[in-house]
XYZ file of N, CA and C in Angstrom:
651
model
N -0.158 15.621 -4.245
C 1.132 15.147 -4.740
C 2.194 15.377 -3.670
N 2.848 14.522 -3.486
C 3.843 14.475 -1.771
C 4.607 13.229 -2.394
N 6.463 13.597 -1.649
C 6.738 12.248 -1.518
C 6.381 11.340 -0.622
N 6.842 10.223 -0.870
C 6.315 8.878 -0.170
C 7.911 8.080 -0.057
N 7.446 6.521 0.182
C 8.722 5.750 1.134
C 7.685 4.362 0.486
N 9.123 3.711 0.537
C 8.496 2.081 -0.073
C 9.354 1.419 1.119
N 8.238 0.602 1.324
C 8.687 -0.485 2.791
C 8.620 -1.859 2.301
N 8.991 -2.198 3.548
C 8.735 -3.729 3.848
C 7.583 -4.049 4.875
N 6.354 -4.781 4.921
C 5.912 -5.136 5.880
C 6.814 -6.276 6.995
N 6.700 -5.933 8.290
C 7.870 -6.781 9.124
C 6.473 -7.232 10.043
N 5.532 -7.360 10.564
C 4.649 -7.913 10.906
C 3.837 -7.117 11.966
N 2.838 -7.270 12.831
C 2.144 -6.827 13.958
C 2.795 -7.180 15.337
N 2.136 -6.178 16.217
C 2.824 -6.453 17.586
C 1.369 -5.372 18.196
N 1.938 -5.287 19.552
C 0.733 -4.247 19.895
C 1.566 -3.121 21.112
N 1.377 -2.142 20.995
C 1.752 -0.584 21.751
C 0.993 -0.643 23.137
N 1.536 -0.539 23.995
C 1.054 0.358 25.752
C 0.893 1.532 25.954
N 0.250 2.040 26.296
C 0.650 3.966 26.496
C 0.520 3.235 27.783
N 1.003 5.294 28.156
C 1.217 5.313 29.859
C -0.181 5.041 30.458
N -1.453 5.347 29.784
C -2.564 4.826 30.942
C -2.828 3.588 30.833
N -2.184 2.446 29.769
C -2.461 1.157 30.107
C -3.000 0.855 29.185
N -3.809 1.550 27.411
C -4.064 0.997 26.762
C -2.964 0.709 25.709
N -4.409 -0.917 25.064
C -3.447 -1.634 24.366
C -4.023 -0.994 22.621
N -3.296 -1.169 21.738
C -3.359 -0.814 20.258
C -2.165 -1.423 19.819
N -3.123 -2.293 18.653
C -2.691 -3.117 17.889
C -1.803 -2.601 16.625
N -0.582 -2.585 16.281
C 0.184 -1.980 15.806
C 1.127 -3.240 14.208
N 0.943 -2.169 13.549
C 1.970 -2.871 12.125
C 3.085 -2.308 12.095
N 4.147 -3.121 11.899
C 5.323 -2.682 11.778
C 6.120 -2.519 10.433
N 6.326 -1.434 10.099
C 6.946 -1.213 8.749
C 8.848 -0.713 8.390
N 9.336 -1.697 7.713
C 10.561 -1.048 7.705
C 11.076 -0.171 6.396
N 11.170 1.031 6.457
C 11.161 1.949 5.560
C 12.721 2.149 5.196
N 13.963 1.591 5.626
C 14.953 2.082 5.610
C 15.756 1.561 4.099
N 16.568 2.756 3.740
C 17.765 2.971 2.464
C 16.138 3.165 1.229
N 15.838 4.035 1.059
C 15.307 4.582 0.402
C 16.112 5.533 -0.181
N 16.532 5.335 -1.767
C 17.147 6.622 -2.181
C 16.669 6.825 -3.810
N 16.992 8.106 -3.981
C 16.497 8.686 -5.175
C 17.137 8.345 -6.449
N 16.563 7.578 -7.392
C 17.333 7.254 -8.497
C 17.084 8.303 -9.855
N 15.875 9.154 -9.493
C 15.942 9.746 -10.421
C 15.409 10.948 -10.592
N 15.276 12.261 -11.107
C 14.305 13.567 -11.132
C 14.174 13.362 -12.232
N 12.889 13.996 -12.084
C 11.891 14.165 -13.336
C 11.213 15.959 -13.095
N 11.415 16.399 -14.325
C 11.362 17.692 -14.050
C 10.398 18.182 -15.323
N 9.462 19.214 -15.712
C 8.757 19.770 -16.753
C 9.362 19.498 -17.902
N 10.896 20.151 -17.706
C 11.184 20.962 -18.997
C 11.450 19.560 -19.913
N 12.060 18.395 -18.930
C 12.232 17.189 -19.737
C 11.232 16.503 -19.728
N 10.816 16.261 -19.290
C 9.905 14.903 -18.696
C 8.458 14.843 -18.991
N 7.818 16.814 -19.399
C 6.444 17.197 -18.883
C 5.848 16.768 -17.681
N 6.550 16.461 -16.764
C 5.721 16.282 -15.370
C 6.777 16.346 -14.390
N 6.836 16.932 -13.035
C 7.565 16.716 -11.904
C 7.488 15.698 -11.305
N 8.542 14.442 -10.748
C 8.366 13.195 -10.343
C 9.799 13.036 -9.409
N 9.609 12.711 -8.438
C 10.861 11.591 -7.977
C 10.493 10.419 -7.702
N 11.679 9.795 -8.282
C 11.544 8.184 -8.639
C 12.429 7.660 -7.439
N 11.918 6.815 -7.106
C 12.985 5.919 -5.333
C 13.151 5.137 -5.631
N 14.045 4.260 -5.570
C 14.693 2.809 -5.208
C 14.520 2.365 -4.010
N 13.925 1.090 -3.673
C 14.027 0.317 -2.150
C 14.215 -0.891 -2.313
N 15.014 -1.329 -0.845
C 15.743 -2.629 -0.996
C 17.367 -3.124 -2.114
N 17.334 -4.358 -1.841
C 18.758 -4.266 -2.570
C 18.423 -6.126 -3.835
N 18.940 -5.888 -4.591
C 18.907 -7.147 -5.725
C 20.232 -7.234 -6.160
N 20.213 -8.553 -6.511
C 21.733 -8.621 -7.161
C 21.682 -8.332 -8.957
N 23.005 -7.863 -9.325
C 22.954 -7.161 -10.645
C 22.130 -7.960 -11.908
N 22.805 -9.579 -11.917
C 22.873 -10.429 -12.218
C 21.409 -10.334 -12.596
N 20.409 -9.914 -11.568
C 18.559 -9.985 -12.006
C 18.120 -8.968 -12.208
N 19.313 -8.177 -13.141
C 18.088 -6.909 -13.659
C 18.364 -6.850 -15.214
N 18.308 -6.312 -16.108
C 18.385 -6.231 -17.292
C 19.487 -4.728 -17.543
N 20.457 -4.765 -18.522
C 21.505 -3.732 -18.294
C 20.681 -2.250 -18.810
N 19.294 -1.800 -19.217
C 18.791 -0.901 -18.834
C 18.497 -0.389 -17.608
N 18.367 -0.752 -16.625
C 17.709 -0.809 -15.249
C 19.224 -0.451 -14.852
N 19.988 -1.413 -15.019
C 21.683 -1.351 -14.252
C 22.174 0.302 -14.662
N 21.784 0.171 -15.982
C 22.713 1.827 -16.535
C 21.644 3.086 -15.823
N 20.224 2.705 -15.776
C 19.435 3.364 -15.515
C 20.706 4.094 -13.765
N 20.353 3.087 -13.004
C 20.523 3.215 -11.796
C 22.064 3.244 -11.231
N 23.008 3.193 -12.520
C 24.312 3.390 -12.274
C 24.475 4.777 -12.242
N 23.562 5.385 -13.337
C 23.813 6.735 -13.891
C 23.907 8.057 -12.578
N 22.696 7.753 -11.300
C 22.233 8.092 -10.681
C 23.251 7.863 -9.252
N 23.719 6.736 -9.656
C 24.756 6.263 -8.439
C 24.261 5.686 -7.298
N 23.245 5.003 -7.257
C 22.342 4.611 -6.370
C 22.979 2.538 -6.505
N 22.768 2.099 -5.586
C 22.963 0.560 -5.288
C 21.372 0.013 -6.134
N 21.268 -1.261 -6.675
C 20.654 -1.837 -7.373
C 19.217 -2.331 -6.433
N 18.208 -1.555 -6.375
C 17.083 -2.516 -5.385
C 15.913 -2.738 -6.571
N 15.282 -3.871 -5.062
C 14.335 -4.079 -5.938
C 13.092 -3.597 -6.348
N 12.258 -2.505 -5.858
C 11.187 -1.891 -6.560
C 11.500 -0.707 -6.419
N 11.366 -0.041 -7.606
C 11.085 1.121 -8.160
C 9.588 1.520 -8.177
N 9.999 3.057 -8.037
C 8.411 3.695 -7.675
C 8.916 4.948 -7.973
N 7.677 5.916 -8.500
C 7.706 7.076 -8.747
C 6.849 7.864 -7.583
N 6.880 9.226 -7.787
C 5.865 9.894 -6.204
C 6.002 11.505 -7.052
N 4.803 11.687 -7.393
C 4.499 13.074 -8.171
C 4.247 13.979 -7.467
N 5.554 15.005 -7.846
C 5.752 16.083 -6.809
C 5.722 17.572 -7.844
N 5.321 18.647 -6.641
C 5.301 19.740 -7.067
C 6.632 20.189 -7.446
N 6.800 20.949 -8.921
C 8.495 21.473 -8.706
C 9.264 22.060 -8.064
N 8.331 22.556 -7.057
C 8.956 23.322 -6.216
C 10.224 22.228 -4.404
N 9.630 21.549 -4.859
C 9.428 20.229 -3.779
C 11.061 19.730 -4.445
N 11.522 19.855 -5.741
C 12.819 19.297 -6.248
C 14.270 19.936 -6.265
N 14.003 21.098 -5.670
C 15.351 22.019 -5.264
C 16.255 21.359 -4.919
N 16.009 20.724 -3.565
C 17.163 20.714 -2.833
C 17.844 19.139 -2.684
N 16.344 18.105 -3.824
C 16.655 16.599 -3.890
C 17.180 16.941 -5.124
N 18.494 15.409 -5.295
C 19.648 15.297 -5.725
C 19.325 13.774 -5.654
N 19.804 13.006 -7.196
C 20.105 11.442 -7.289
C 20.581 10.748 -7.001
N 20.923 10.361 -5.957
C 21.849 9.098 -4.637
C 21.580 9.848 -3.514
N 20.447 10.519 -3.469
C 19.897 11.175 -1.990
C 19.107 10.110 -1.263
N 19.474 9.788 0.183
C 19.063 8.943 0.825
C 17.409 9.341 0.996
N 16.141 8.913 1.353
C 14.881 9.446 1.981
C 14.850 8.506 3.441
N 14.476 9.697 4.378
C 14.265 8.995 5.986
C 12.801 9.462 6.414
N 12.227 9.312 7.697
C 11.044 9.595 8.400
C 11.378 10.692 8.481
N 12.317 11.365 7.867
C 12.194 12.778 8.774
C 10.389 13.652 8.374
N 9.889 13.125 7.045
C 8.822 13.695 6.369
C 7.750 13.598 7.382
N 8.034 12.568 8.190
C 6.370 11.735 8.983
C 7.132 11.826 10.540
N 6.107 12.374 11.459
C 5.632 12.754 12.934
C 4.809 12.348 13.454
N 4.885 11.372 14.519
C 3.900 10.849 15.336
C 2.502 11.503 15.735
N 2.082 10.556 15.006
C 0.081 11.439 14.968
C -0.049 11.853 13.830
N 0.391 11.261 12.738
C 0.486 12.213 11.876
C -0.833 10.835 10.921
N -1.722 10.700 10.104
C -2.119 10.152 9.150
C -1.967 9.650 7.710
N -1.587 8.827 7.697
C -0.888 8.154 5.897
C -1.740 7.013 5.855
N -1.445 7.363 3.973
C -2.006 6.201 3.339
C -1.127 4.612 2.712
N -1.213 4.280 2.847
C -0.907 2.126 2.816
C -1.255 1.681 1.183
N -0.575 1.604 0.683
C -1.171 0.647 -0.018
C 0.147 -0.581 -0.945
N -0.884 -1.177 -0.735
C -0.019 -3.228 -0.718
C -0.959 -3.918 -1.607
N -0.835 -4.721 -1.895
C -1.298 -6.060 -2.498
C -1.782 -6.928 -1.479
N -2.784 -7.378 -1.801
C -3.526 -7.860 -0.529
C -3.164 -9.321 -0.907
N -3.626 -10.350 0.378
C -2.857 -11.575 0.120
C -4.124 -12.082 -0.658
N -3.861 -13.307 -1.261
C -4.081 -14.001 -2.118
C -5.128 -15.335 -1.437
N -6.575 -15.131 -1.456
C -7.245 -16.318 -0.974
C -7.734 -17.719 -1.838
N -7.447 -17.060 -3.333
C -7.496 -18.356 -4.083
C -9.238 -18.122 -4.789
N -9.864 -19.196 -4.961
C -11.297 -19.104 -5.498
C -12.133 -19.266 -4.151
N -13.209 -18.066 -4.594
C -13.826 -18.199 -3.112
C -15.575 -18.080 -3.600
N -16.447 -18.296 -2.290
C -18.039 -17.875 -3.216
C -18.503 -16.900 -2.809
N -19.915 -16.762 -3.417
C -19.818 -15.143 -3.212
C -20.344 -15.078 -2.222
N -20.632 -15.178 -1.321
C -20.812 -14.744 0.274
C -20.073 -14.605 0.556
N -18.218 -15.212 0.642
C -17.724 -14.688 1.284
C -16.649 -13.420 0.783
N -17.094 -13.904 -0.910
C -16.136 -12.791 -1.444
C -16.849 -11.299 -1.371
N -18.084 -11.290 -1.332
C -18.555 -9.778 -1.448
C -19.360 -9.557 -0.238
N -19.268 -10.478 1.106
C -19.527 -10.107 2.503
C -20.993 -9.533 2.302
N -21.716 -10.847 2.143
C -23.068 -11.050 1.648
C -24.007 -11.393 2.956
N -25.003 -11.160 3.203
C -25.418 -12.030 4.413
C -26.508 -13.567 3.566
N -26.092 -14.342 4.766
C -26.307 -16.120 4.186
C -28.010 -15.822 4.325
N -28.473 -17.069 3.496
C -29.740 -17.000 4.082
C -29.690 -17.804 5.414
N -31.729 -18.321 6.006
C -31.499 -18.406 7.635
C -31.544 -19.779 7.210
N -30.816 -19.905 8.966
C -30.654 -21.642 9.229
C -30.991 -22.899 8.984
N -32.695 -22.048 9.193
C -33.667 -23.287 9.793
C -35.023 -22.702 8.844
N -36.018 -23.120 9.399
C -38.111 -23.001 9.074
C -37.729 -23.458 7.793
N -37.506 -24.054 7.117
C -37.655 -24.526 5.698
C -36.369 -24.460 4.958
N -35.230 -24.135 5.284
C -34.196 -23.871 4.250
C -33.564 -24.997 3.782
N -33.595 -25.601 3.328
C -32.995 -26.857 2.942
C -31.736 -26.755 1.752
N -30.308 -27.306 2.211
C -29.662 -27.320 1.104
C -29.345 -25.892 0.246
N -29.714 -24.413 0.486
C -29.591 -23.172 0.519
C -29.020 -22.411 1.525
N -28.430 -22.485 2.262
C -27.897 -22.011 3.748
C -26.845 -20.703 3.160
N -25.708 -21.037 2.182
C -24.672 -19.987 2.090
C -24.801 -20.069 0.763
N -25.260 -20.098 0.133
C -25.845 -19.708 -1.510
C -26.455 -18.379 -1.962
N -25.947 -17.961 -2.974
C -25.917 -16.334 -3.389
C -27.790 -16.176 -3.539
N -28.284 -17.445 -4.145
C -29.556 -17.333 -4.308
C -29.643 -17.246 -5.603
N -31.212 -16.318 -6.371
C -31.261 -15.914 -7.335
C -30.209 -14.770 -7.913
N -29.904 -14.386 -9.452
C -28.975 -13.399 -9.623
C -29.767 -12.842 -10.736
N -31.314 -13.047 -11.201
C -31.995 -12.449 -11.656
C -31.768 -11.707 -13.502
N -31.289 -13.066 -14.076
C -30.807 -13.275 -15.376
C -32.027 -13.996 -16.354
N -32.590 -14.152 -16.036
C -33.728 -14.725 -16.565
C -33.886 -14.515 -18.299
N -34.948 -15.063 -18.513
C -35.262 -14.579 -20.273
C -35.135 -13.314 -20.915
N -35.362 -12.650 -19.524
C -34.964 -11.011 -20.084
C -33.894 -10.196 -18.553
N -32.616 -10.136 -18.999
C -32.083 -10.140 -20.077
C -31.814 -11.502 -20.870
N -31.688 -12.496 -20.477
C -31.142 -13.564 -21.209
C -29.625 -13.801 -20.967
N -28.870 -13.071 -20.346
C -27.257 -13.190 -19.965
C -27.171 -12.611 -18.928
N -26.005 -12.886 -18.823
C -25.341 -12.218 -17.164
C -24.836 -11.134 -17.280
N -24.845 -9.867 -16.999
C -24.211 -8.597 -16.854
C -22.563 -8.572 -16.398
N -21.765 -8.190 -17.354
C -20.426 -8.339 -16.750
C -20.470 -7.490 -15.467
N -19.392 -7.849 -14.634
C -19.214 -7.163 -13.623
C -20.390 -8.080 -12.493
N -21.333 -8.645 -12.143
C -21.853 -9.639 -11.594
C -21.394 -9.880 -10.498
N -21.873 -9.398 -8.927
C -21.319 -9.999 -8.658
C -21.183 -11.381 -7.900
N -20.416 -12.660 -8.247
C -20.640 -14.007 -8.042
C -19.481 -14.528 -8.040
N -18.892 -15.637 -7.679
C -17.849 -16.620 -7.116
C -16.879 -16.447 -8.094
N -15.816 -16.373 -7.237
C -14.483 -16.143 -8.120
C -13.199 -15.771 -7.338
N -12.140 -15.145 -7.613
C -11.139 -15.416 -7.392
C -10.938 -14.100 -6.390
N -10.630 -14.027 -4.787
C -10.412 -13.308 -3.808
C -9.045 -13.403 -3.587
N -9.243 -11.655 -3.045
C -7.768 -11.113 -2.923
C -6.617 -11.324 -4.002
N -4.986 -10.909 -3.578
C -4.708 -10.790 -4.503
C -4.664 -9.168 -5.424
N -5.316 -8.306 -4.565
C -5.144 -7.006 -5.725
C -4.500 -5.896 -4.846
N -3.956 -4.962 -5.140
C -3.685 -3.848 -5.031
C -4.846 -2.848 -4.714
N -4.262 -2.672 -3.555
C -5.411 -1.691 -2.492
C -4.851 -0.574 -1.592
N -5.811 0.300 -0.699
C -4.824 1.283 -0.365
C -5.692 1.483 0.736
N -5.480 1.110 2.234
C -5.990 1.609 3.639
C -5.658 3.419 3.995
N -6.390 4.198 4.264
C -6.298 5.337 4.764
C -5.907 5.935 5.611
N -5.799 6.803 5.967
C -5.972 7.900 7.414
C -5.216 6.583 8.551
N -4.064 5.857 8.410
C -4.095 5.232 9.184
C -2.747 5.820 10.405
N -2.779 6.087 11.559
C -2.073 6.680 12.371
C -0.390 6.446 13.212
N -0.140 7.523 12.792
C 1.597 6.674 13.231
C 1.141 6.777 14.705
N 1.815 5.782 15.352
C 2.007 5.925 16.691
C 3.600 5.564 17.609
N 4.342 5.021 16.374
C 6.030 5.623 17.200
C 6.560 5.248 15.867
N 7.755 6.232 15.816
C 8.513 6.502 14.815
C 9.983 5.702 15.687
N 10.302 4.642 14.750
C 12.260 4.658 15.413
C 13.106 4.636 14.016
N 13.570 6.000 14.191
C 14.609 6.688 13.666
C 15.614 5.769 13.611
N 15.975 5.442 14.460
C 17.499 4.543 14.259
C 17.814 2.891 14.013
N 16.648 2.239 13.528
C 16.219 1.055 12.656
C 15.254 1.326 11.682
N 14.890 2.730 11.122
C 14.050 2.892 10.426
C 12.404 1.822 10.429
N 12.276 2.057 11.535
C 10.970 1.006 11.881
C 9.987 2.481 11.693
N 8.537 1.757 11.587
C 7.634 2.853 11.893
C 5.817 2.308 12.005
N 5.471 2.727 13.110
C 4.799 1.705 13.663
C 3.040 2.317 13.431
N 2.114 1.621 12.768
C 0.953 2.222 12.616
C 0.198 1.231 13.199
N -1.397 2.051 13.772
C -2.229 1.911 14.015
C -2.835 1.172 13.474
N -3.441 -0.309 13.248
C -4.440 -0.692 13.146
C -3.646 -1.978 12.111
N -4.131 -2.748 11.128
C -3.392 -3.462 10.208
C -3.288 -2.981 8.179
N -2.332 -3.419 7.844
C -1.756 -3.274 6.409
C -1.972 -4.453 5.625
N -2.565 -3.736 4.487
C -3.066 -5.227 3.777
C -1.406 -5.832 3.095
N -1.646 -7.418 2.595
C -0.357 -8.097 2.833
C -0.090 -8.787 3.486
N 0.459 -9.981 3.080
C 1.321 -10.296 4.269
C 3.184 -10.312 4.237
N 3.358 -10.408 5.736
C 4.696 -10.209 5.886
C 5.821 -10.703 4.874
N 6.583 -9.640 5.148
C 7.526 -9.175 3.857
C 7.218 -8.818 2.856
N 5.796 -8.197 2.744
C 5.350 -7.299 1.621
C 5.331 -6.418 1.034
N 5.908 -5.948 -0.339
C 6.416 -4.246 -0.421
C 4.894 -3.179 -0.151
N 5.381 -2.019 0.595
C 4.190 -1.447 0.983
C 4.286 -0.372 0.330
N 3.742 0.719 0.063
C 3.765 2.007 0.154
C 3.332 2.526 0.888
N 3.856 3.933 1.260
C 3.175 4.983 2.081
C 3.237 6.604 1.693
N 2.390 7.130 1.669
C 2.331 8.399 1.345
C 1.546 8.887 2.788
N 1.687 10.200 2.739
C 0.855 11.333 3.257
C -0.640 11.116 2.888
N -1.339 11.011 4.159
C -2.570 11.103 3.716
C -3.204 11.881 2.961
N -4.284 11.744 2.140
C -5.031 12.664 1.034
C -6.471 13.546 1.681
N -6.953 12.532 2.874
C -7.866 13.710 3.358
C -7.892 12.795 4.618
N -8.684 13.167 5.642
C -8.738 12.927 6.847
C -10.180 12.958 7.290
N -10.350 12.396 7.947
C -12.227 12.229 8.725
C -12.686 13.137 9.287
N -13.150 13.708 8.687
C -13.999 14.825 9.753
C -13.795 16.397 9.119
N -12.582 16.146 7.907
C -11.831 17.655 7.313
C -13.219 17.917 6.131
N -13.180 19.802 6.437
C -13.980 20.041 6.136
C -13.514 21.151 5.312
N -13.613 20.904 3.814
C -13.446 22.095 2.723
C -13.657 23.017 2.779
């Protein structure tokens, strides 16, 4: 349980170090993150801070949300998110408290998670990264076909969950251990290693990573 930061995906680019390598880099903009709300035991039964990111006009929220977020004194954005924290972690946060990178240090490992983009109806080779059958010696008209799915008289139906052609991407997912490699403080940019599911202008999350490769209990 750690706070976290709600972004924007702003797109890829790629990083130089000084010996000349290249790494392919996502760019995230994390900036005006502020606290709309504490959540504490004695009220709530659970410790929580709730963030606001981005900005909406009043006009598209409903006057719960408005009073919600007037109360707090915070400007009107558009996603709300909670981040379950230890109570000890709520001392010194306060409701119209800004959140910055100060939490996250270059080299440091966090977790991503976005809504992945949306491919529409797809089959199942390519939705569950199947291997095709072969080319050639006899295959006729079978080349990228799932094949048999072994439904026969017994059982007589298809097993939910199956898996076969249907609707890819589109869901809510979460990449790992993925590595900061430059922090800029003063556009609230923050630049990771490798790619973020989404595409550009996508709300992201990020937390503190939960375990790391190689960590050993």
């Amino acid at each position: 349980m750690s706070i976290g930061l709600i972004g924007k995906k702003i797109g890829m680019t790629r990083i130089f170090t000084d010996n000349g390598d290249s790494f392919p880099v996502t760019v995230l903009d994390v900036s005006n993150n502020r606290v709309s709300q504490i959540k504490k035991i004695e009220t709530d039964g659970y410790s929580a801070i709730q963030v606001t990111y981005g900005e909406r006009r009043a006009n598209r929220l409903n006057k719960p949300i408005l009073g919600h977020l007037a109360k707090a004194g915070v400007e009107a954005g558009a996603v709300i998110k909670e981040f379950r924290v230890e109570s000890e972690q709520l001392n010194n946060i306060q409701p119209g408290t800004e959140i910055g990178l100060d939490m996250f240090k270059v080299g440091q490992k966090i977790d991503v998670t976005s809504n992945s983009i949306g491919k529409g109806f797809a089959g199942t080779i390519k939705r569950h990264n199947f291997s095709s059958n072969r080319a050639s010696h006899g295959n006729s008209k079978s080349h990228n076909v799932p094949g048999s799915i072994s439904m026969a008289q017994d059982p007589g139906r298809v097993f939910p969950g199956k898996k076969m052609s249907g609707r890819l991407g589109g869901e809510k997912c979460t990449v790992q251990n993925l590595e900061i490699l430059r922090i800029d403080t003063e556009r609230d940019l923050i630049h990771l290693k490798g790619t973020v599911p989404g595409a550009k202008t996508s709300i992201v999350v990020i937390k503190p990573g939960v375990k790391t490769k190689g960590k050993k209990a």
